[in-house]
Amino acid sequence: MTAVREFTQTDIEQFLYREARLLDDREFEKWLECYHPDAEYWMPAWDDAGALTENPQTEISLIYYPNRGGLEDRVFRIRTDRSSATSLPEPRTGHNITNVEILERRGTEIDLRHNWFSLYFRYNTTDTYFGTTFLTLDVSGAQPVIKKKKIVLKNDYIHHIVDVYVV
């Protein structure tokens, strides 16, 4: 029987920074490796009353993929220019992560949250996006992988289509 490695706060932060860097460097295939095959990736929308939608199956979401296959398809469309959101010129991004907080440890899973902001440059314009992300990490292997990701985008108005590389 092999003991499960204890991931420290620093280990977790380094994992989050790496995931963000892979997006900034547009290394999408390596970015996908940060996700468990069953990973849910969800960015709920704000409803007319100013509350977040609660069910991606029955309400509007800004982004929703029930597993990594959806993210893989998204990366395929980005790489093959099969998306108007990713046409040339390619955007440049800078992700910044703060306030990483471990909420709970359950065996080989860790729930956490962090705040973030990202800068997005395209068409001679820089936009700022910000929010809070809630994650469940699977730490049963040598490296953590994301099992669940809920991204709460807090911008009231967005100028462009929001894609996985923005948040």
mmCIF file with all atom_site columns, C-alpha atoms in Angstrom:
data_model
loop_
_atom_site.group_PDB
_atom_site.id
_atom_site.type_symbol
_atom_site.label_atom_id
_atom_site.label_alt_id
_atom_site.label_comp_id
_atom_site.label_asym_id
_atom_site.label_entity_id
_atom_site.label_seq_id
_atom_site.pdbx_PDB_ins_code
_atom_site.Cartn_x
_atom_site.Cartn_y
_atom_site.Cartn_z
_atom_site.occupancy
_atom_site.B_iso_or_equiv
_atom_site.pdbx_formal_charge
_atom_site.auth_seq_id
_atom_site.auth_comp_id
_atom_site.auth_asym_id
_atom_site.auth_atom_id
_atom_site.pdbx_PDB_model_num
ATOM 1   C CA . MET A 1 1   ? 0.000   0.000  0.000   1.00 0.00 ? 1   MET A CA 1
ATOM 2   C CA . THR A 1 2   ? 1.369   3.394  -1.006  1.00 0.00 ? 2   THR A CA 1
ATOM 3   C CA . ALA A 1 3   ? 0.941   6.420  1.227   1.00 0.00 ? 3   ALA A CA 1
ATOM 4   C CA . VAL A 1 4   ? -0.809  9.451  -0.257  1.00 0.00 ? 4   VAL A CA 1
ATOM 5   C CA . ARG A 1 5   ? 1.515   12.437 -0.545  1.00 0.00 ? 5   ARG A CA 1
ATOM 6   C CA . GLU A 1 6   ? 0.555   15.420 1.597   1.00 0.00 ? 6   GLU A CA 1
ATOM 7   C CA . PHE A 1 7   ? 0.296   18.454 -0.677  1.00 0.00 ? 7   PHE A CA 1
ATOM 8   C CA . THR A 1 8   ? 1.203   21.677 1.108   1.00 0.00 ? 8   THR A CA 1
ATOM 9   C CA . GLN A 1 9   ? -0.239  25.148 0.571   1.00 0.00 ? 9   GLN A CA 1
ATOM 10  C CA . THR A 1 10  ? 2.872   25.974 -1.463  1.00 0.00 ? 10  THR A CA 1
ATOM 11  C CA . ASP A 1 11  ? 2.482   22.840 -3.615  1.00 0.00 ? 11  ASP A CA 1
ATOM 12  C CA . ILE A 1 12  ? -1.109  23.806 -4.375  1.00 0.00 ? 12  ILE A CA 1
ATOM 13  C CA . GLU A 1 13  ? -0.211  27.411 -5.172  1.00 0.00 ? 13  GLU A CA 1
ATOM 14  C CA . GLN A 1 14  ? 2.576   26.258 -7.505  1.00 0.00 ? 14  GLN A CA 1
ATOM 15  C CA . PHE A 1 15  ? 0.095   24.009 -9.315  1.00 0.00 ? 15  PHE A CA 1
ATOM 16  C CA . LEU A 1 16  ? -2.342  26.923 -9.750  1.00 0.00 ? 16  LEU A CA 1
ATOM 17  C CA . TYR A 1 17  ? 0.422   29.224 -11.002 1.00 0.00 ? 17  TYR A CA 1
ATOM 18  C CA . ARG A 1 18  ? 1.523   26.584 -13.510 1.00 0.00 ? 18  ARG A CA 1
ATOM 19  C CA . GLU A 1 19  ? -2.012  26.141 -14.838 1.00 0.00 ? 19  GLU A CA 1
ATOM 20  C CA . ALA A 1 20  ? -2.292  29.931 -15.299 1.00 0.00 ? 20  ALA A CA 1
ATOM 21  C CA . ARG A 1 21  ? 1.110   30.126 -16.990 1.00 0.00 ? 21  ARG A CA 1
ATOM 22  C CA . LEU A 1 22  ? 0.175   27.388 -19.450 1.00 0.00 ? 22  LEU A CA 1
ATOM 23  C CA . LEU A 1 23  ? -2.845  29.463 -20.486 1.00 0.00 ? 23  LEU A CA 1
ATOM 24  C CA . ASP A 1 24  ? -0.738  32.618 -20.813 1.00 0.00 ? 24  ASP A CA 1
ATOM 25  C CA . ASP A 1 25  ? 1.825   30.730 -22.889 1.00 0.00 ? 25  ASP A CA 1
ATOM 26  C CA . ARG A 1 26  ? -0.980  29.161 -24.971 1.00 0.00 ? 26  ARG A CA 1
ATOM 27  C CA . GLU A 1 27  ? 0.296   25.677 -24.164 1.00 0.00 ? 27  GLU A CA 1
ATOM 28  C CA . PHE A 1 28  ? -3.222  24.316 -24.223 1.00 0.00 ? 28  PHE A CA 1
ATOM 29  C CA . GLU A 1 29  ? -2.311  20.651 -24.587 1.00 0.00 ? 29  GLU A CA 1
ATOM 30  C CA . LYS A 1 30  ? -0.171  20.810 -21.421 1.00 0.00 ? 30  LYS A CA 1
ATOM 31  C CA . TRP A 1 31  ? -2.956  22.833 -19.750 1.00 0.00 ? 31  TRP A CA 1
ATOM 32  C CA . LEU A 1 32  ? -5.382  19.981 -20.429 1.00 0.00 ? 32  LEU A CA 1
ATOM 33  C CA . GLU A 1 33  ? -3.092  17.667 -18.442 1.00 0.00 ? 33  GLU A CA 1
ATOM 34  C CA . CYS A 1 34  ? -4.015  19.714 -15.348 1.00 0.00 ? 34  CYS A CA 1
ATOM 35  C CA . TYR A 1 35  ? -7.543  18.261 -15.575 1.00 0.00 ? 35  TYR A CA 1
ATOM 36  C CA . HIS A 1 36  ? -8.920  14.894 -14.527 1.00 0.00 ? 36  HIS A CA 1
ATOM 37  C CA . PRO A 1 37  ? -10.810 13.089 -17.363 1.00 0.00 ? 37  PRO A CA 1
ATOM 38  C CA . ASP A 1 38  ? -14.058 13.541 -15.384 1.00 0.00 ? 38  ASP A CA 1
ATOM 39  C CA . ALA A 1 39  ? -13.380 17.194 -14.527 1.00 0.00 ? 39  ALA A CA 1
ATOM 40  C CA . GLU A 1 40  ? -16.382 19.509 -14.559 1.00 0.00 ? 40  GLU A CA 1
ATOM 41  C CA . TYR A 1 41  ? -15.552 23.045 -15.782 1.00 0.00 ? 41  TYR A CA 1
ATOM 42  C CA . TRP A 1 42  ? -18.278 25.592 -15.085 1.00 0.00 ? 42  TRP A CA 1
ATOM 43  C CA . MET A 1 43  ? -18.671 29.347 -15.217 1.00 0.00 ? 43  MET A CA 1
ATOM 44  C CA . PRO A 1 44  ? -22.242 30.189 -14.146 1.00 0.00 ? 44  PRO A CA 1
ATOM 45  C CA . ALA A 1 45  ? -23.992 33.313 -15.411 1.00 0.00 ? 45  ALA A CA 1
ATOM 46  C CA . TRP A 1 46  ? -25.599 36.043 -13.336 1.00 0.00 ? 46  TRP A CA 1
ATOM 47  C CA . ASP A 1 47  ? -29.384 36.090 -13.592 1.00 0.00 ? 47  ASP A CA 1
ATOM 48  C CA . ASP A 1 48  ? -31.566 39.207 -13.859 1.00 0.00 ? 48  ASP A CA 1
ATOM 49  C CA . ALA A 1 49  ? -31.891 39.389 -10.064 1.00 0.00 ? 49  ALA A CA 1
ATOM 50  C CA . GLY A 1 50  ? -28.108 39.501 -9.626  1.00 0.00 ? 50  GLY A CA 1
ATOM 51  C CA . ALA A 1 51  ? -27.759 35.918 -8.389  1.00 0.00 ? 51  ALA A CA 1
ATOM 52  C CA . LEU A 1 52  ? -25.560 33.208 -9.879  1.00 0.00 ? 52  LEU A CA 1
ATOM 53  C CA . THR A 1 53  ? -27.284 30.455 -11.786 1.00 0.00 ? 53  THR A CA 1
ATOM 54  C CA . GLU A 1 54  ? -27.158 27.252 -9.780  1.00 0.00 ? 54  GLU A CA 1
ATOM 55  C CA . ASN A 1 55  ? -27.647 24.407 -12.231 1.00 0.00 ? 55  ASN A CA 1
ATOM 56  C CA . PRO A 1 56  ? -25.687 24.144 -15.485 1.00 0.00 ? 56  PRO A CA 1
ATOM 57  C CA . GLN A 1 57  ? -28.169 21.539 -16.741 1.00 0.00 ? 57  GLN A CA 1
ATOM 58  C CA . THR A 1 58  ? -31.232 23.809 -16.513 1.00 0.00 ? 58  THR A CA 1
ATOM 59  C CA . GLU A 1 59  ? -29.935 27.388 -16.456 1.00 0.00 ? 59  GLU A CA 1
ATOM 60  C CA . ILE A 1 60  ? -27.669 29.583 -18.570 1.00 0.00 ? 60  ILE A CA 1
ATOM 61  C CA . SER A 1 61  ? -23.913 29.305 -18.072 1.00 0.00 ? 61  SER A CA 1
ATOM 62  C CA . LEU A 1 62  ? -21.144 31.389 -19.586 1.00 0.00 ? 62  LEU A CA 1
ATOM 63  C CA . ILE A 1 63  ? -19.089 28.191 -20.017 1.00 0.00 ? 63  ILE A CA 1
ATOM 64  C CA . TYR A 1 64  ? -19.957 24.622 -19.119 1.00 0.00 ? 64  TYR A CA 1
ATOM 65  C CA . TYR A 1 65  ? -18.164 21.377 -19.894 1.00 0.00 ? 65  TYR A CA 1
ATOM 66  C CA . PRO A 1 66  ? -19.243 18.273 -17.944 1.00 0.00 ? 66  PRO A CA 1
ATOM 67  C CA . ASN A 1 67  ? -15.829 16.614 -18.452 1.00 0.00 ? 67  ASN A CA 1
ATOM 68  C CA . ARG A 1 68  ? -12.379 17.172 -19.937 1.00 0.00 ? 68  ARG A CA 1
ATOM 69  C CA . GLY A 1 69  ? -13.638 16.041 -23.353 1.00 0.00 ? 69  GLY A CA 1
ATOM 70  C CA . GLY A 1 70  ? -15.394 19.391 -23.715 1.00 0.00 ? 70  GLY A CA 1
ATOM 71  C CA . LEU A 1 71  ? -12.163 21.219 -22.907 1.00 0.00 ? 71  LEU A CA 1
ATOM 72  C CA . GLU A 1 72  ? -10.295 19.052 -25.403 1.00 0.00 ? 72  GLU A CA 1
ATOM 73  C CA . ASP A 1 73  ? -12.833 19.976 -28.076 1.00 0.00 ? 73  ASP A CA 1
ATOM 74  C CA . ARG A 1 74  ? -12.448 23.653 -27.168 1.00 0.00 ? 74  ARG A CA 1
ATOM 75  C CA . VAL A 1 75  ? -8.676  23.430 -27.539 1.00 0.00 ? 75  VAL A CA 1
ATOM 76  C CA . PHE A 1 76  ? -9.096  21.657 -30.890 1.00 0.00 ? 76  PHE A CA 1
ATOM 77  C CA . ARG A 1 77  ? -11.297 24.529 -32.126 1.00 0.00 ? 77  ARG A CA 1
ATOM 78  C CA . ILE A 1 78  ? -8.813  27.133 -30.870 1.00 0.00 ? 78  ILE A CA 1
ATOM 79  C CA . ARG A 1 79  ? -5.907  25.365 -32.586 1.00 0.00 ? 79  ARG A CA 1
ATOM 80  C CA . THR A 1 80  ? -7.708  24.817 -35.904 1.00 0.00 ? 80  THR A CA 1
ATOM 81  C CA . ASP A 1 81  ? -9.247  28.302 -36.112 1.00 0.00 ? 81  ASP A CA 1
ATOM 82  C CA . ARG A 1 82  ? -12.756 26.816 -35.963 1.00 0.00 ? 82  ARG A CA 1
ATOM 83  C CA . SER A 1 83  ? -13.929 29.533 -33.647 1.00 0.00 ? 83  SER A CA 1
ATOM 84  C CA . SER A 1 84  ? -14.569 33.193 -34.383 1.00 0.00 ? 84  SER A CA 1
ATOM 85  C CA . ALA A 1 85  ? -13.609 33.931 -30.783 1.00 0.00 ? 85  ALA A CA 1
ATOM 86  C CA . THR A 1 86  ? -10.035 32.877 -31.481 1.00 0.00 ? 86  THR A CA 1
ATOM 87  C CA . SER A 1 87  ? -9.388  34.300 -34.923 1.00 0.00 ? 87  SER A CA 1
ATOM 88  C CA . LEU A 1 88  ? -6.228  36.281 -35.586 1.00 0.00 ? 88  LEU A CA 1
ATOM 89  C CA . PRO A 1 89  ? -4.691  38.178 -34.009 1.00 0.00 ? 89  PRO A CA 1
ATOM 90  C CA . GLU A 1 90  ? -4.326  35.806 -31.106 1.00 0.00 ? 90  GLU A CA 1
ATOM 91  C CA . PRO A 1 91  ? -5.056  37.445 -27.770 1.00 0.00 ? 91  PRO A CA 1
ATOM 92  C CA . ARG A 1 92  ? -2.433  37.861 -25.083 1.00 0.00 ? 92  ARG A CA 1
ATOM 93  C CA . THR A 1 93  ? -3.311  37.169 -21.468 1.00 0.00 ? 93  THR A CA 1
ATOM 94  C CA . GLY A 1 94  ? -1.792  37.582 -18.031 1.00 0.00 ? 94  GLY A CA 1
ATOM 95  C CA . HIS A 1 95  ? -3.335  35.621 -15.147 1.00 0.00 ? 95  HIS A CA 1
ATOM 96  C CA . ASN A 1 96  ? -2.799  36.595 -11.524 1.00 0.00 ? 96  ASN A CA 1
ATOM 97  C CA . ILE A 1 97  ? -3.900  34.438 -8.608  1.00 0.00 ? 97  ILE A CA 1
ATOM 98  C CA . THR A 1 98  ? -4.338  35.623 -5.013  1.00 0.00 ? 98  THR A CA 1
ATOM 99  C CA . ASN A 1 99  ? -5.843  34.589 -1.686  1.00 0.00 ? 99  ASN A CA 1
ATOM 100 C CA . VAL A 1 100 ? -5.495  30.827 -2.151  1.00 0.00 ? 100 VAL A CA 1
ATOM 101 C CA . GLU A 1 101 ? -7.414  29.203 0.685   1.00 0.00 ? 101 GLU A CA 1
ATOM 102 C CA . ILE A 1 102 ? -7.760  25.496 1.423   1.00 0.00 ? 102 ILE A CA 1
ATOM 103 C CA . LEU A 1 103 ? -11.377 24.914 2.442   1.00 0.00 ? 103 LEU A CA 1
ATOM 104 C CA . GLU A 1 104 ? -11.376 21.185 3.146   1.00 0.00 ? 104 GLU A CA 1
ATOM 105 C CA . ARG A 1 105 ? -9.269  18.043 2.774   1.00 0.00 ? 105 ARG A CA 1
ATOM 106 C CA . ARG A 1 106 ? -11.130 14.769 2.183   1.00 0.00 ? 106 ARG A CA 1
ATOM 107 C CA . GLY A 1 107 ? -8.863  11.793 1.639   1.00 0.00 ? 107 GLY A CA 1
ATOM 108 C CA . THR A 1 108 ? -7.372  12.323 -1.833  1.00 0.00 ? 108 THR A CA 1
ATOM 109 C CA . GLU A 1 109 ? -9.392  15.472 -2.605  1.00 0.00 ? 109 GLU A CA 1
ATOM 110 C CA . ILE A 1 110 ? -8.803  19.067 -1.603  1.00 0.00 ? 110 ILE A CA 1
ATOM 111 C CA . ASP A 1 111 ? -11.407 21.827 -1.944  1.00 0.00 ? 111 ASP A CA 1
ATOM 112 C CA . LEU A 1 112 ? -10.023 25.322 -2.312  1.00 0.00 ? 112 LEU A CA 1
ATOM 113 C CA . ARG A 1 113 ? -10.847 28.771 -3.524  1.00 0.00 ? 113 ARG A CA 1
ATOM 114 C CA . HIS A 1 114 ? -8.815  31.657 -4.835  1.00 0.00 ? 114 HIS A CA 1
ATOM 115 C CA . ASN A 1 115 ? -9.320  35.102 -6.249  1.00 0.00 ? 115 ASN A CA 1
ATOM 116 C CA . TRP A 1 116 ? -7.915  36.034 -9.618  1.00 0.00 ? 116 TRP A CA 1
ATOM 117 C CA . PHE A 1 117 ? -7.706  38.734 -12.203 1.00 0.00 ? 117 PHE A CA 1
ATOM 118 C CA . SER A 1 118 ? -6.571  38.434 -15.760 1.00 0.00 ? 118 SER A CA 1
ATOM 119 C CA . LEU A 1 119 ? -5.525  40.973 -18.329 1.00 0.00 ? 119 LEU A CA 1
ATOM 120 C CA . TYR A 1 120 ? -6.596  40.339 -21.908 1.00 0.00 ? 120 TYR A CA 1
ATOM 121 C CA . PHE A 1 121 ? -5.022  42.229 -24.827 1.00 0.00 ? 121 PHE A CA 1
ATOM 122 C CA . ARG A 1 122 ? -6.419  42.145 -28.342 1.00 0.00 ? 122 ARG A CA 1
ATOM 123 C CA . TYR A 1 123 ? -7.165  44.743 -31.032 1.00 0.00 ? 123 TYR A CA 1
ATOM 124 C CA . ASN A 1 124 ? -5.044  47.365 -29.219 1.00 0.00 ? 124 ASN A CA 1
ATOM 125 C CA . THR A 1 125 ? -7.285  47.172 -26.165 1.00 0.00 ? 125 THR A CA 1
ATOM 126 C CA . THR A 1 126 ? -6.625  45.725 -22.711 1.00 0.00 ? 126 THR A CA 1
ATOM 127 C CA . ASP A 1 127 ? -9.548  44.368 -20.710 1.00 0.00 ? 127 ASP A CA 1
ATOM 128 C CA . THR A 1 128 ? -9.490  43.243 -17.088 1.00 0.00 ? 128 THR A CA 1
ATOM 129 C CA . TYR A 1 129 ? -11.491 40.283 -15.832 1.00 0.00 ? 129 TYR A CA 1
ATOM 130 C CA . PHE A 1 130 ? -11.743 39.268 -12.182 1.00 0.00 ? 130 PHE A CA 1
ATOM 131 C CA . GLY A 1 131 ? -13.455 36.761 -9.977  1.00 0.00 ? 131 GLY A CA 1
ATOM 132 C CA . THR A 1 132 ? -13.260 33.841 -7.587  1.00 0.00 ? 132 THR A CA 1
ATOM 133 C CA . THR A 1 133 ? -12.609 30.220 -8.484  1.00 0.00 ? 133 THR A CA 1
ATOM 134 C CA . PHE A 1 134 ? -13.656 27.180 -6.465  1.00 0.00 ? 134 PHE A CA 1
ATOM 135 C CA . LEU A 1 135 ? -11.704 23.997 -7.163  1.00 0.00 ? 135 LEU A CA 1
ATOM 136 C CA . THR A 1 136 ? -11.623 20.391 -6.134  1.00 0.00 ? 136 THR A CA 1
ATOM 137 C CA . LEU A 1 137 ? -8.218  18.833 -6.675  1.00 0.00 ? 137 LEU A CA 1
ATOM 138 C CA . ASP A 1 138 ? -7.560  15.114 -6.943  1.00 0.00 ? 138 ASP A CA 1
ATOM 139 C CA . VAL A 1 139 ? -4.232  14.584 -5.192  1.00 0.00 ? 139 VAL A CA 1
ATOM 140 C CA . SER A 1 140 ? -4.091  10.789 -5.461  1.00 0.00 ? 140 SER A CA 1
ATOM 141 C CA . GLY A 1 141 ? -1.280  10.905 -8.032  1.00 0.00 ? 141 GLY A CA 1
ATOM 142 C CA . ALA A 1 142 ? 2.198   12.384 -8.185  1.00 0.00 ? 142 ALA A CA 1
ATOM 143 C CA . GLN A 1 143 ? 0.729   15.719 -9.305  1.00 0.00 ? 143 GLN A CA 1
ATOM 144 C CA . PRO A 1 144 ? -2.657  17.233 -8.500  1.00 0.00 ? 144 PRO A CA 1
ATOM 145 C CA . VAL A 1 145 ? -5.335  17.362 -11.185 1.00 0.00 ? 145 VAL A CA 1
ATOM 146 C CA . ILE A 1 146 ? -8.486  19.443 -11.235 1.00 0.00 ? 146 ILE A CA 1
ATOM 147 C CA . LYS A 1 147 ? -11.608 17.392 -10.641 1.00 0.00 ? 147 LYS A CA 1
ATOM 148 C CA . LYS A 1 148 ? -14.048 20.303 -10.493 1.00 0.00 ? 148 LYS A CA 1
ATOM 149 C CA . LYS A 1 149 ? -13.712 23.979 -11.323 1.00 0.00 ? 149 LYS A CA 1
ATOM 150 C CA . LYS A 1 150 ? -16.337 26.657 -10.800 1.00 0.00 ? 150 LYS A CA 1
ATOM 151 C CA . ILE A 1 151 ? -15.345 30.115 -11.981 1.00 0.00 ? 151 ILE A CA 1
ATOM 152 C CA . VAL A 1 152 ? -17.338 33.086 -10.732 1.00 0.00 ? 152 VAL A CA 1
ATOM 153 C CA . LEU A 1 153 ? -16.718 35.972 -13.131 1.00 0.00 ? 153 LEU A CA 1
ATOM 154 C CA . LYS A 1 154 ? -17.481 39.191 -11.257 1.00 0.00 ? 154 LYS A CA 1
ATOM 155 C CA . ASN A 1 155 ? -17.342 41.658 -14.139 1.00 0.00 ? 155 ASN A CA 1
ATOM 156 C CA . ASP A 1 156 ? -20.675 43.363 -14.763 1.00 0.00 ? 156 ASP A CA 1
ATOM 157 C CA . TYR A 1 157 ? -19.910 43.973 -18.421 1.00 0.00 ? 157 TYR A CA 1
ATOM 158 C CA . ILE A 1 158 ? -17.660 42.086 -20.784 1.00 0.00 ? 158 ILE A CA 1
ATOM 159 C CA . HIS A 1 159 ? -16.464 43.446 -24.117 1.00 0.00 ? 159 HIS A CA 1
ATOM 160 C CA . HIS A 1 160 ? -15.565 40.173 -25.808 1.00 0.00 ? 160 HIS A CA 1
ATOM 161 C CA . ILE A 1 161 ? -16.562 36.550 -25.829 1.00 0.00 ? 161 ILE A CA 1
ATOM 162 C CA . VAL A 1 162 ? -15.144 34.957 -22.694 1.00 0.00 ? 162 VAL A CA 1
ATOM 163 C CA . ASP A 1 163 ? -13.127 31.835 -23.385 1.00 0.00 ? 163 ASP A CA 1
ATOM 164 C CA . VAL A 1 164 ? -11.160 29.354 -21.270 1.00 0.00 ? 164 VAL A CA 1
ATOM 165 C CA . TYR A 1 165 ? -7.891  31.258 -21.780 1.00 0.00 ? 165 TYR A CA 1
ATOM 166 C CA . VAL A 1 166 ? -9.370  34.481 -20.332 1.00 0.00 ? 166 VAL A CA 1
ATOM 167 C CA . VAL A 1 167 ? -10.357 33.156 -16.927 1.00 0.00 ? 167 VAL A CA 1
#
